[in-house]
Amino acid sequence: MEDRRGMSGGQMAAGGGIIGVIILLINMFTGGDAGGILNGIQEQLPGSDAPTEQRELTAQEKEMGEFVATVLADTEDVWKKVFQENGLNYEEPKLVLFTDGVQTGCGGASSAAGPFYCPVDRKVYMDLAFFNELQSRFGAKGGDFAIAYVIAHEVGHHVQNLLGTSDKVRQAQQQTDEAGANRLSVALELQADFYAGLWAHYNQEMNDVLEEGDIEEALSAASAVGDDAIQKRTQGRVVPDGFTHGTSEQRVYWFKKGYSGGNISQGNTFDELR
Ligand SMILES: [Zn+2]
């Protein structure tokens, strides 16, 4: 894990930059804030990522950092095992914690983008402030396991990257219209939710760590970030053609399917949604 919290100057360089191109390369956790995301992503400018100031992290920030590192380590244990079972070798992703803005292999991003995975540098990026938002803006229950679910979802995108799924989807998206591309995006996102559920299943089997209410926290977070829930809140209506991440019901369904089945071969969201 890389902890870039408390650094200033790691933030996005202000002004200028080509907007939008990079958005295709990274997988956002939510699909409902495209305006904010586009504004938040700019071309990387050279030399802008040198830290200039460092402040001491608070005790609570340190504790959160340790929790995130533990969850990431748990995803490594699980995916190593699942890959081994399938005769494959799991290469671990890195996770970067940041505040406000960050430079990535996919360009610069602000916290407005929400947590995301960049396939170019194989890193998951998170500003932990998102989790306050998950409760206050999205209406999720919150809790530790909501954070674990989000990390597991982003690691799910890393798994898709390793398995070649993301590349195939990107190619297919270029050969279809916008509604078709969105449908493919939904299948990709729901599979990441399925992988998050699968992780929870294996993690429980291997480490016996689940506490009362943990799964509900994950399901509440999954439900809160459904496209329909976000569209209703931000636009006052639901436009299924514009879905990029799936409905609340679908996100919950696929997480649960991964969690209860514990079988990676049940995660073909692409066929089931066709
Ligand atoms: Zn995602």
CSV table of C-alpha atoms and ligand atoms in Angstrom, one decimal:
chain,number,residue,atom,x,y,z
A,1,MET,CA,0.0,0.0,0.0
A,2,GLU,CA,1.1,3.6,-0.7
A,3,ASP,CA,-0.1,6.2,1.7
A,4,ARG,CA,-0.1,9.6,0.1
A,5,ARG,CA,-2.4,11.2,2.6
A,6,GLY,CA,-1.0,14.2,4.3
A,7,MET,CA,1.0,15.1,1.2
A,8,SER,CA,0.3,18.3,-0.6
A,9,GLY,CA,1.7,18.8,-4.1
A,10,GLY,CA,0.6,15.3,-5.0
A,11,GLN,CA,-2.6,17.0,-6.0
A,12,MET,CA,-3.7,17.5,-9.5
A,13,ALA,CA,-2.0,20.4,-11.3
A,14,ALA,CA,-4.5,23.1,-11.7
A,15,GLY,CA,-5.6,24.5,-15.0
A,16,GLY,CA,-5.2,23.2,-18.6
A,17,GLY,CA,-5.1,19.6,-19.6
A,18,ILE,CA,-7.1,17.5,-21.9
A,19,ILE,CA,-10.2,16.2,-20.3
A,20,GLY,CA,-12.1,13.1,-20.8
A,21,VAL,CA,-9.9,10.7,-22.8
A,22,ILE,CA,-8.6,9.0,-19.7
A,23,ILE,CA,-12.0,8.3,-18.3
A,24,LEU,CA,-12.3,5.1,-20.5
A,25,LEU,CA,-9.2,3.6,-18.9
A,26,ILE,CA,-10.4,3.6,-15.3
A,27,ASN,CA,-13.2,2.0,-13.5
A,28,MET,CA,-15.1,4.3,-11.2
A,29,PHE,CA,-17.0,2.9,-8.3
A,30,THR,CA,-20.1,4.9,-9.1
A,31,GLY,CA,-21.5,6.0,-12.4
A,32,GLY,CA,-23.8,8.8,-11.2
A,33,ASP,CA,-21.4,11.8,-11.1
A,34,ALA,CA,-20.0,12.0,-14.6
A,35,GLY,CA,-19.8,15.7,-14.5
A,36,GLY,CA,-17.8,15.8,-11.4
A,37,ILE,CA,-15.6,13.0,-12.7
A,38,LEU,CA,-14.9,14.7,-16.0
A,39,ASN,CA,-14.0,17.9,-14.2
A,40,GLY,CA,-11.9,15.9,-11.9
A,41,ILE,CA,-9.7,14.2,-14.5
A,42,GLN,CA,-7.1,16.0,-16.4
A,43,GLU,CA,-4.0,15.1,-18.3
A,44,GLN,CA,-1.0,14.4,-16.2
A,45,LEU,CA,1.5,17.2,-16.2
A,46,PRO,CA,5.1,16.3,-15.7
A,47,GLY,CA,6.8,17.2,-12.5
A,48,SER,CA,3.5,17.8,-10.6
A,49,ASP,CA,3.6,14.9,-8.3
A,50,ALA,CA,6.6,15.8,-6.1
A,51,PRO,CA,5.4,16.1,-2.6
A,52,THR,CA,6.1,19.5,-1.2
A,53,GLU,CA,4.8,19.3,2.3
A,54,GLN,CA,4.0,16.5,4.7
A,55,ARG,CA,1.7,16.6,7.7
A,56,GLU,CA,1.4,14.1,10.4
A,57,LEU,CA,-1.6,11.7,10.1
A,58,THR,CA,-4.1,11.7,12.9
A,59,ALA,CA,-4.6,8.6,15.0
A,60,GLN,CA,-7.9,7.9,13.3
A,61,GLU,CA,-6.3,8.2,9.9
A,62,LYS,CA,-3.6,5.8,10.9
A,63,GLU,CA,-6.1,3.3,12.1
A,64,MET,CA,-8.1,3.6,8.9
A,65,GLY,CA,-4.9,3.1,6.9
A,66,GLU,CA,-4.1,-0.1,8.9
A,67,PHE,CA,-7.7,-1.4,8.3
A,68,VAL,CA,-7.4,-0.8,4.5
A,69,ALA,CA,-4.0,-2.5,4.4
A,70,THR,CA,-5.5,-5.5,6.2
A,71,VAL,CA,-8.4,-5.8,3.8
A,72,LEU,CA,-6.0,-5.5,0.8
A,73,ALA,CA,-3.8,-8.3,2.3
A,74,ASP,CA,-7.0,-10.4,2.7
A,75,THR,CA,-7.8,-9.9,-1.0
A,76,GLU,CA,-4.3,-11.0,-1.8
A,77,ASP,CA,-4.7,-14.2,0.2
A,78,VAL,CA,-8.1,-15.0,-1.4
A,79,TRP,CA,-7.2,-14.2,-5.0
A,80,LYS,CA,-3.9,-16.1,-4.8
A,81,LYS,CA,-5.8,-19.1,-3.7
A,82,VAL,CA,-8.5,-18.7,-6.4
A,83,PHE,CA,-6.0,-18.2,-9.1
A,84,GLN,CA,-3.9,-21.2,-8.0
A,85,GLU,CA,-7.1,-23.3,-8.0
A,86,ASN,CA,-7.4,-22.4,-11.7
A,87,GLY,CA,-3.8,-22.9,-12.5
A,88,LEU,CA,-3.0,-19.2,-12.7
A,89,ASN,CA,-0.7,-16.9,-11.0
A,90,TYR,CA,-2.1,-13.8,-9.1
A,91,GLU,CA,-0.1,-10.6,-9.4
A,92,GLU,CA,-1.0,-8.2,-6.6
A,93,PRO,CA,-2.3,-4.7,-7.2
A,94,LYS,CA,-1.1,-1.7,-5.2
A,95,LEU,CA,-3.5,0.5,-3.3
A,96,VAL,CA,-2.9,4.2,-3.0
A,97,LEU,CA,-4.6,6.3,-0.3
A,98,PHE,CA,-4.8,10.0,-1.1
A,99,THR,CA,-6.5,13.2,-0.2
A,100,ASP,CA,-8.1,15.6,-2.6
A,101,GLY,CA,-6.2,14.8,-5.8
A,102,VAL,CA,-3.7,12.3,-7.1
A,103,GLN,CA,-1.5,11.6,-10.1
A,104,THR,CA,-2.0,8.1,-11.6
A,105,GLY,CA,-0.9,6.1,-14.6
A,106,CYS,CA,-4.3,7.0,-16.1
A,107,GLY,CA,-3.9,10.7,-15.5
A,108,GLY,CA,-4.7,13.0,-12.6
A,109,ALA,CA,-7.9,12.5,-10.7
A,110,SER,CA,-9.7,14.3,-7.9
A,111,SER,CA,-11.6,12.8,-5.0
A,112,ALA,CA,-14.8,13.6,-6.8
A,113,ALA,CA,-14.2,10.6,-9.0
A,114,GLY,CA,-14.7,8.2,-6.1
A,115,PRO,CA,-12.5,5.1,-5.6
A,116,PHE,CA,-11.2,3.7,-8.9
A,117,TYR,CA,-8.8,1.2,-10.4
A,118,CYS,CA,-6.2,2.2,-13.0
A,119,PRO,CA,-5.3,-0.8,-15.2
A,120,VAL,CA,-2.2,1.0,-16.6
A,121,ASP,CA,-0.3,1.1,-13.3
A,122,ARG,CA,-2.4,-1.7,-11.7
A,123,LYS,CA,-3.3,0.5,-8.7
A,124,VAL,CA,-6.5,1.1,-6.7
A,125,TYR,CA,-6.9,4.7,-5.7
A,126,MET,CA,-9.0,5.8,-2.8
A,127,ASP,CA,-9.7,8.9,-0.8
A,128,LEU,CA,-11.2,7.7,2.4
A,129,ALA,CA,-13.4,10.8,2.5
A,130,PHE,CA,-15.6,8.9,0.0
A,131,PHE,CA,-16.9,6.7,2.8
A,132,ASN,CA,-18.4,9.7,4.7
A,133,GLU,CA,-20.0,10.6,1.4
A,134,LEU,CA,-21.3,7.0,1.0
A,135,GLN,CA,-23.3,7.6,4.2
A,136,SER,CA,-24.2,11.3,3.9
A,137,ARG,CA,-24.8,11.6,0.1
A,138,PHE,CA,-25.6,8.0,-0.9
A,139,GLY,CA,-27.5,7.0,2.2
A,140,ALA,CA,-25.6,3.8,2.9
A,141,LYS,CA,-25.2,2.4,6.4
A,142,GLY,CA,-21.5,2.8,6.5
A,143,GLY,CA,-19.3,0.7,8.7
A,144,ASP,CA,-16.0,-1.1,8.2
A,145,PHE,CA,-17.3,-3.7,5.9
A,146,ALA,CA,-18.7,-1.1,3.5
A,147,ILE,CA,-15.1,0.0,3.0
A,148,ALA,CA,-14.0,-3.6,2.6
A,149,TYR,CA,-16.7,-4.1,-0.1
A,150,VAL,CA,-15.5,-1.1,-2.1
A,151,ILE,CA,-11.8,-2.3,-1.9
A,152,ALA,CA,-12.9,-5.8,-2.9
A,153,HIS,CA,-14.9,-4.3,-5.9
A,154,GLU,CA,-11.9,-2.3,-7.1
A,155,VAL,CA,-9.6,-5.4,-6.7
A,156,GLY,CA,-12.3,-7.2,-8.7
A,157,HIS,CA,-11.5,-4.8,-11.6
A,158,HIS,CA,-7.8,-5.8,-11.1
A,159,VAL,CA,-8.8,-9.4,-11.5
A,160,GLN,CA,-10.7,-8.6,-14.7
A,161,ASN,CA,-7.6,-6.8,-15.9
A,162,LEU,CA,-5.4,-9.9,-15.2
A,163,LEU,CA,-7.9,-12.2,-16.8
A,164,GLY,CA,-8.1,-10.1,-19.9
A,165,THR,CA,-11.9,-9.4,-19.4
A,166,SER,CA,-11.5,-5.6,-19.3
A,167,ASP,CA,-9.6,-5.5,-22.6
A,168,LYS,CA,-12.2,-7.6,-24.3
A,169,VAL,CA,-14.9,-5.4,-23.0
A,170,ARG,CA,-13.1,-2.2,-24.1
A,171,GLN,CA,-12.7,-3.6,-27.7
A,172,ALA,CA,-16.4,-4.7,-27.8
A,173,GLN,CA,-17.5,-1.3,-26.6
A,174,GLN,CA,-15.7,0.3,-29.6
A,175,GLN,CA,-17.8,-1.7,-32.0
A,176,THR,CA,-21.2,-0.9,-30.6
A,177,ASP,CA,-23.4,2.2,-29.9
A,178,GLU,CA,-23.6,4.1,-26.6
A,179,ALA,CA,-26.4,2.0,-25.1
A,180,GLY,CA,-24.6,-1.1,-26.0
A,181,ALA,CA,-21.3,0.2,-24.5
A,182,ASN,CA,-23.2,1.0,-21.4
A,183,ARG,CA,-24.7,-2.5,-21.2
A,184,LEU,CA,-21.2,-3.9,-21.4
A,185,SER,CA,-20.0,-1.5,-18.7
A,186,VAL,CA,-22.9,-2.7,-16.4
A,187,ALA,CA,-21.8,-6.3,-16.9
A,188,LEU,CA,-18.2,-5.5,-16.1
A,189,GLU,CA,-19.2,-3.6,-12.9
A,190,LEU,CA,-21.6,-6.3,-11.8
A,191,GLN,CA,-18.9,-8.9,-12.2
A,192,ALA,CA,-16.7,-6.7,-10.0
A,193,ASP,CA,-19.5,-6.8,-7.4
A,194,PHE,CA,-19.7,-10.6,-7.9
A,195,TYR,CA,-15.9,-10.8,-7.3
A,196,ALA,CA,-16.3,-8.7,-4.1
A,197,GLY,CA,-18.9,-11.2,-2.9
A,198,LEU,CA,-16.7,-14.1,-3.9
A,199,TRP,CA,-13.9,-12.5,-1.9
A,200,ALA,CA,-16.1,-12.2,1.2
A,201,HIS,CA,-17.0,-15.9,0.9
A,202,TYR,CA,-13.4,-17.1,0.7
A,203,ASN,CA,-12.2,-14.6,3.3
A,204,GLN,CA,-14.8,-16.0,5.7
A,205,GLU,CA,-13.8,-19.5,4.9
A,206,MET,CA,-10.0,-18.8,5.4
A,207,ASN,CA,-10.0,-16.2,8.1
A,208,ASP,CA,-13.4,-16.4,9.9
A,209,VAL,CA,-13.5,-12.6,10.3
A,210,LEU,CA,-17.1,-11.7,9.5
A,211,GLU,CA,-19.0,-10.0,12.3
A,212,GLU,CA,-22.7,-9.6,12.8
A,213,GLY,CA,-24.0,-7.1,10.3
A,214,ASP,CA,-20.9,-7.1,8.0
A,215,ILE,CA,-22.7,-8.4,5.0
A,216,GLU,CA,-25.6,-6.0,5.5
A,217,GLU,CA,-23.1,-3.1,5.4
A,218,ALA,CA,-21.8,-4.4,2.1
A,219,LEU,CA,-25.2,-4.8,0.7
A,220,SER,CA,-26.3,-1.4,1.9
A,221,ALA,CA,-23.3,0.2,0.2
A,222,ALA,CA,-24.0,-1.9,-3.0
A,223,SER,CA,-27.6,-0.8,-3.0
A,224,ALA,CA,-26.8,2.9,-2.3
A,225,VAL,CA,-24.6,3.2,-5.4
A,226,GLY,CA,-27.0,1.5,-7.9
A,227,ASP,CA,-27.4,3.6,-11.0
A,228,ASP,CA,-31.2,3.9,-10.5
A,229,ALA,CA,-30.8,5.2,-7.0
A,230,ILE,CA,-28.2,7.7,-8.1
A,231,GLN,CA,-30.1,8.8,-11.1
A,232,LYS,CA,-33.3,9.3,-9.0
A,233,ARG,CA,-31.4,11.4,-6.6
A,234,THR,CA,-29.4,13.5,-9.1
A,235,GLN,CA,-31.8,13.7,-12.1
A,236,GLY,CA,-35.2,12.9,-10.5
A,237,ARG,CA,-35.8,10.1,-13.0
A,238,VAL,CA,-34.4,6.7,-14.1
A,239,VAL,CA,-32.9,6.3,-17.6
A,240,PRO,CA,-31.9,2.6,-18.0
A,241,ASP,CA,-29.9,3.3,-21.3
A,242,GLY,CA,-27.6,5.5,-19.2
A,243,PHE,CA,-26.8,2.8,-16.7
A,244,THR,CA,-23.1,2.1,-16.4
A,245,HIS,CA,-22.9,0.2,-13.1
A,246,GLY,CA,-26.3,-1.6,-12.7
A,247,THR,CA,-29.3,-1.1,-10.5
A,248,SER,CA,-29.3,-1.4,-6.8
A,249,GLU,CA,-31.1,-4.7,-7.1
A,250,GLN,CA,-28.5,-6.0,-9.6
A,251,ARG,CA,-25.5,-4.9,-7.5
A,252,VAL,CA,-26.9,-6.6,-4.4
A,253,TYR,CA,-27.9,-9.7,-6.4
A,254,TRP,CA,-24.4,-10.2,-7.8
A,255,PHE,CA,-22.6,-9.5,-4.6
A,256,LYS,CA,-24.8,-12.1,-2.9
A,257,LYS,CA,-24.4,-14.6,-5.7
A,258,GLY,CA,-20.6,-14.5,-5.3
A,259,TYR,CA,-20.9,-14.6,-1.5
A,260,SER,CA,-23.3,-17.5,-1.2
A,261,GLY,CA,-22.0,-19.6,-4.1
A,262,GLY,CA,-18.3,-19.1,-3.6
A,263,ASN,CA,-17.8,-20.3,-7.2
A,264,ILE,CA,-16.0,-18.1,-9.7
A,265,SER,CA,-17.6,-19.9,-12.6
A,266,GLN,CA,-21.0,-18.5,-11.6
A,267,GLY,CA,-19.9,-14.9,-12.4
A,268,ASN,CA,-20.6,-14.6,-16.1
A,269,THR,CA,-22.6,-11.4,-15.9
A,270,PHE,CA,-22.1,-10.9,-19.6
A,271,ASP,CA,-24.1,-13.9,-20.7
A,272,GLU,CA,-26.8,-13.5,-18.1
A,273,LEU,CA,-27.4,-9.8,-19.0
A,274,ARG,CA,-27.5,-10.3,-22.7
B,1,ZN,ZN,-16.3,-0.5,-10.6
